Amino acid sequence: MIYPIAFSVLVLALGIQAQSNSQTVIPILRYESDGPNVDGSYKWLYETGNQINAEEAGYVKNFGKGEGQEEQVANGKFSYKAPDGSIITLQYVADANGFQPKGDHLPTPPPIPPAIQKALDLLKNAPAKRSGGTGPYYG
């Protein structure tokens, strides 16, 4: 009789310990939402207890101009605390040109060497020529 009671106490203790090791619930401190509206516009934002902030606003560019001319545009930003303690912030635009992020943490290309830049400038300003032909090319 003592073994089933001891086993039950052990299972209960393990269950209590498992519950105490579960993930922490992060509270939502702020949440606002508007839309989607009839004109295609919307906006939302939220802020969490672990320093995550996000917001976005969108609209339809050329609303009512007809199919093929309308374009959904979204502007937004989000930030969060990195493992090193710094705050990472990313701003973006998403439109017909795709997703365009901006942030200090994003990698940037190295500068173009002066000789290469000079060659690019010469090519940009040079008149276009038709290959194999003579005279100017107007195409």
Coordinates of C-alpha atoms in Angstrom, one line a residue, residues 13-139:
A13 CA 5.8 16.5 -7.4
L14 CA 7.1 16.0 -11.0
G15 CA 3.9 17.5 -12.4
I16 CA 4.3 20.6 -10.2
Q17 CA 7.9 21.0 -11.1
A18 CA 7.1 20.7 -14.9
Q19 CA 4.5 23.4 -14.5
S20 CA 6.9 25.7 -12.8
N21 CA 9.4 25.3 -15.7
S22 CA 7.0 26.3 -18.4
Q23 CA 7.7 29.3 -20.5
T24 CA 7.0 32.8 -19.1
V25 CA 3.9 34.5 -20.5
I26 CA 4.9 37.9 -22.1
P27 CA 2.1 40.4 -21.6
I28 CA 0.7 42.6 -24.4
L29 CA 1.0 46.1 -23.0
R30 CA -0.7 47.9 -25.9
Y31 CA -2.6 46.9 -28.9
E32 CA -4.5 49.1 -31.4
S33 CA -6.0 48.2 -34.7
D34 CA -8.0 50.2 -37.3
G35 CA -9.3 48.6 -40.5
P36 CA -9.2 47.3 -43.0
N37 CA -11.3 50.2 -44.2
V38 CA -13.4 50.5 -47.3
D39 CA -10.7 52.5 -49.1
G40 CA -8.1 49.7 -48.3
S41 CA -6.4 51.7 -45.5
Y42 CA -5.5 50.1 -42.2
K43 CA -3.1 50.5 -39.2
W44 CA -2.1 48.5 -36.2
L45 CA 0.5 48.6 -33.5
Y46 CA 1.4 46.6 -30.4
E47 CA 3.9 46.7 -27.6
T48 CA 4.9 43.7 -25.4
G49 CA 6.3 43.3 -22.0
N50 CA 9.7 42.2 -23.4
Q51 CA 10.3 45.4 -25.3
I52 CA 9.0 44.3 -28.7
N53 CA 7.2 47.2 -30.5
A54 CA 5.7 47.0 -34.0
E55 CA 3.4 49.2 -36.1
E56 CA 2.2 49.4 -39.7
A57 CA 0.0 51.6 -41.7
G58 CA -1.2 50.8 -45.2
Y59 CA -3.3 52.3 -48.0
V60 CA -4.2 51.8 -51.6
K61 CA -2.3 54.2 -53.9
N62 CA -4.5 55.4 -56.7
F63 CA -7.6 54.1 -55.0
G64 CA -10.6 54.0 -57.4
K65 CA -8.5 54.6 -60.5
G66 CA -9.2 51.1 -61.9
E67 CA -7.6 47.8 -62.0
G68 CA -3.9 47.8 -62.8
Q69 CA -3.4 51.3 -61.5
E70 CA -4.1 50.6 -57.8
E71 CA -1.2 49.5 -55.6
Q72 CA -1.2 48.5 -51.9
V73 CA 1.5 50.4 -49.9
A74 CA 2.6 49.6 -46.4
N75 CA 4.9 51.6 -44.1
G76 CA 6.0 50.2 -40.8
K77 CA 8.6 49.6 -38.2
F78 CA 9.5 47.2 -35.5
S79 CA 12.0 47.0 -32.7
Y80 CA 13.2 44.4 -30.2
K81 CA 15.9 43.9 -27.6
A82 CA 18.8 41.9 -29.0
P83 CA 20.6 39.3 -26.8
D84 CA 23.5 41.8 -26.2
G85 CA 21.0 44.3 -24.8
S86 CA 20.9 46.7 -27.7
I87 CA 17.7 47.8 -29.3
I88 CA 17.3 46.7 -33.0
T89 CA 15.0 48.9 -35.0
L90 CA 13.9 48.3 -38.6
Q91 CA 11.8 50.6 -40.7
Y92 CA 10.3 49.5 -44.0
V93 CA 8.2 50.3 -47.0
A94 CA 6.5 47.6 -49.0
D95 CA 5.0 48.6 -52.4
A96 CA 5.3 47.9 -56.1
N97 CA 9.1 48.0 -55.7
G98 CA 9.0 45.2 -53.0
F99 CA 10.0 45.2 -49.4
Q100 CA 12.5 48.0 -48.6
P101 CA 14.0 47.7 -45.1
K102 CA 16.2 50.3 -43.4
G103 CA 18.1 49.8 -40.2
D104 CA 21.5 50.5 -38.7
H105 CA 22.0 46.8 -38.1
L106 CA 21.6 45.8 -41.7
P107 CA 24.8 45.1 -43.7
T108 CA 25.9 47.7 -46.2
P109 CA 28.0 47.1 -49.3
P110 CA 31.6 48.3 -49.2
P111 CA 32.4 51.6 -51.0
I112 CA 33.0 51.4 -54.7
P113 CA 36.7 51.9 -55.5
P114 CA 37.4 55.2 -57.2
A115 CA 38.7 53.7 -60.4
I116 CA 35.6 51.6 -60.8
Q117 CA 33.3 54.6 -60.0
K118 CA 35.1 56.6 -62.7
A119 CA 34.5 53.9 -65.3
L120 CA 30.8 53.6 -64.3
D121 CA 30.4 57.4 -64.6
L122 CA 32.1 57.3 -68.1
L123 CA 29.8 54.5 -69.2
K124 CA 26.7 56.3 -67.8
N125 CA 27.5 59.5 -69.7
A126 CA 28.8 57.9 -73.0
P127 CA 26.5 58.0 -76.0
A128 CA 24.9 54.7 -76.9
K129 CA 26.2 53.0 -80.0
R130 CA 24.8 50.2 -82.1
S131 CA 27.1 47.2 -82.2
G132 CA 28.5 46.5 -85.7
G133 CA 26.9 49.6 -87.2
T134 CA 28.0 53.1 -88.0
G135 CA 26.5 56.3 -87.0
P136 CA 24.4 57.2 -83.9
Y137 CA 21.9 54.8 -82.4
Y138 CA 18.5 56.2 -81.4
G139 CA 16.9 53.2 -79.8

